[in-house]
Coordinates of C-alpha atoms and ligand atoms in Angstrom, one line a residue:
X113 CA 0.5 5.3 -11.4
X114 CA 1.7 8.6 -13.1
X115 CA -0.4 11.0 -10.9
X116 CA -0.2 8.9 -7.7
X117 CA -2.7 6.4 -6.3
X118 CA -5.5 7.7 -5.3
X119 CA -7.8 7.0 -1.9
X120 CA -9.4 3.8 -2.4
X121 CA -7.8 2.5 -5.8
X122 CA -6.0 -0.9 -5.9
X123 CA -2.5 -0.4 -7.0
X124 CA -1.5 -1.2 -10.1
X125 CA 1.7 -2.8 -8.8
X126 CA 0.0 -5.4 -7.0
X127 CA -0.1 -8.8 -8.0
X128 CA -2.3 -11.5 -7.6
X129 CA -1.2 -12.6 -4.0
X130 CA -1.4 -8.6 -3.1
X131 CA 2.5 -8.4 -3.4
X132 CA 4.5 -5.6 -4.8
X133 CA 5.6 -6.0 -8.1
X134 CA 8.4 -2.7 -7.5
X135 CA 9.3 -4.3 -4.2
X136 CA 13.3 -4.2 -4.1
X137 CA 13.3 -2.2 -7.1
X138 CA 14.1 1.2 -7.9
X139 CA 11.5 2.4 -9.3
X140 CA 9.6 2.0 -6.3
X141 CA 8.2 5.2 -5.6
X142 CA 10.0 6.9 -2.6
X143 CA 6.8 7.3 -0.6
X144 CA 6.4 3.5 -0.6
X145 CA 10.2 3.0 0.5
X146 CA 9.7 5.5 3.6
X147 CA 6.5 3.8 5.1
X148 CA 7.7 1.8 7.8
X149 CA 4.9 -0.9 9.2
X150 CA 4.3 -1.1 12.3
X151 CA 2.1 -3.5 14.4
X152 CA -0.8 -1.4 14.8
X153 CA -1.1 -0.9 11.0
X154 CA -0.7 -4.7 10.2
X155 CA -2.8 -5.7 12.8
X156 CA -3.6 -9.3 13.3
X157 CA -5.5 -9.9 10.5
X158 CA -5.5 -8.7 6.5
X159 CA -9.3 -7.1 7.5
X160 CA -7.4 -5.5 10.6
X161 CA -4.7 -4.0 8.1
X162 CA -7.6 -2.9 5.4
X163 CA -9.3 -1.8 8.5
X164 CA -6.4 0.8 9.6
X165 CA -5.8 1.7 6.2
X166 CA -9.6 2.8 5.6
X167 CA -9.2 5.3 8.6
X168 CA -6.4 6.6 7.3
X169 CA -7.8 7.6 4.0
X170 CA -11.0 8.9 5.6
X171 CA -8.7 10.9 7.8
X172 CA -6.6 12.1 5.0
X173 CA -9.3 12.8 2.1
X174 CA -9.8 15.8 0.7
Ligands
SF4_218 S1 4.4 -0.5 -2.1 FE1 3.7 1.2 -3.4 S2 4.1 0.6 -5.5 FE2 4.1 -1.2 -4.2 S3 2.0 -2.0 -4.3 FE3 2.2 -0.7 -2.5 S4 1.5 1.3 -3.1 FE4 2.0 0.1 -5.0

């Protein structure tokens, strides 16, 4: 995505099974490489996950 993904927008790098099509890769943008998951983003469940990462765009928007 040229100018970045925005808040809320599926990646276009994600495939059908919501896997990372640049994983291992180098064109992987660097902002991807440097986020390290950690339990309380993952959570338990994929809704848990979606969950955390919801707050974090509401706590990041413009
Ligand atoms: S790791 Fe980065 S490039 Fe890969 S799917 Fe997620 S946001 Fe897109």
């Amino acid at each position: 995505m040229p100018d970045g993904k925005p808040a809320g927008v599926r990646c276009v790098q994600l495939d059908g099974m919501n896997r990372c099509r640049l994983f291992g890769r180098p064109e992987r943008p660097a902002v991807c490489l440097g986020l390290r998951p950690t339990p309380a983003m993952c959570g338990a469940s994929r809704d848990q996950a979606l969950a955390y990462l919801t707050a974090l765009e509401i706590a990041t928007a413009p």
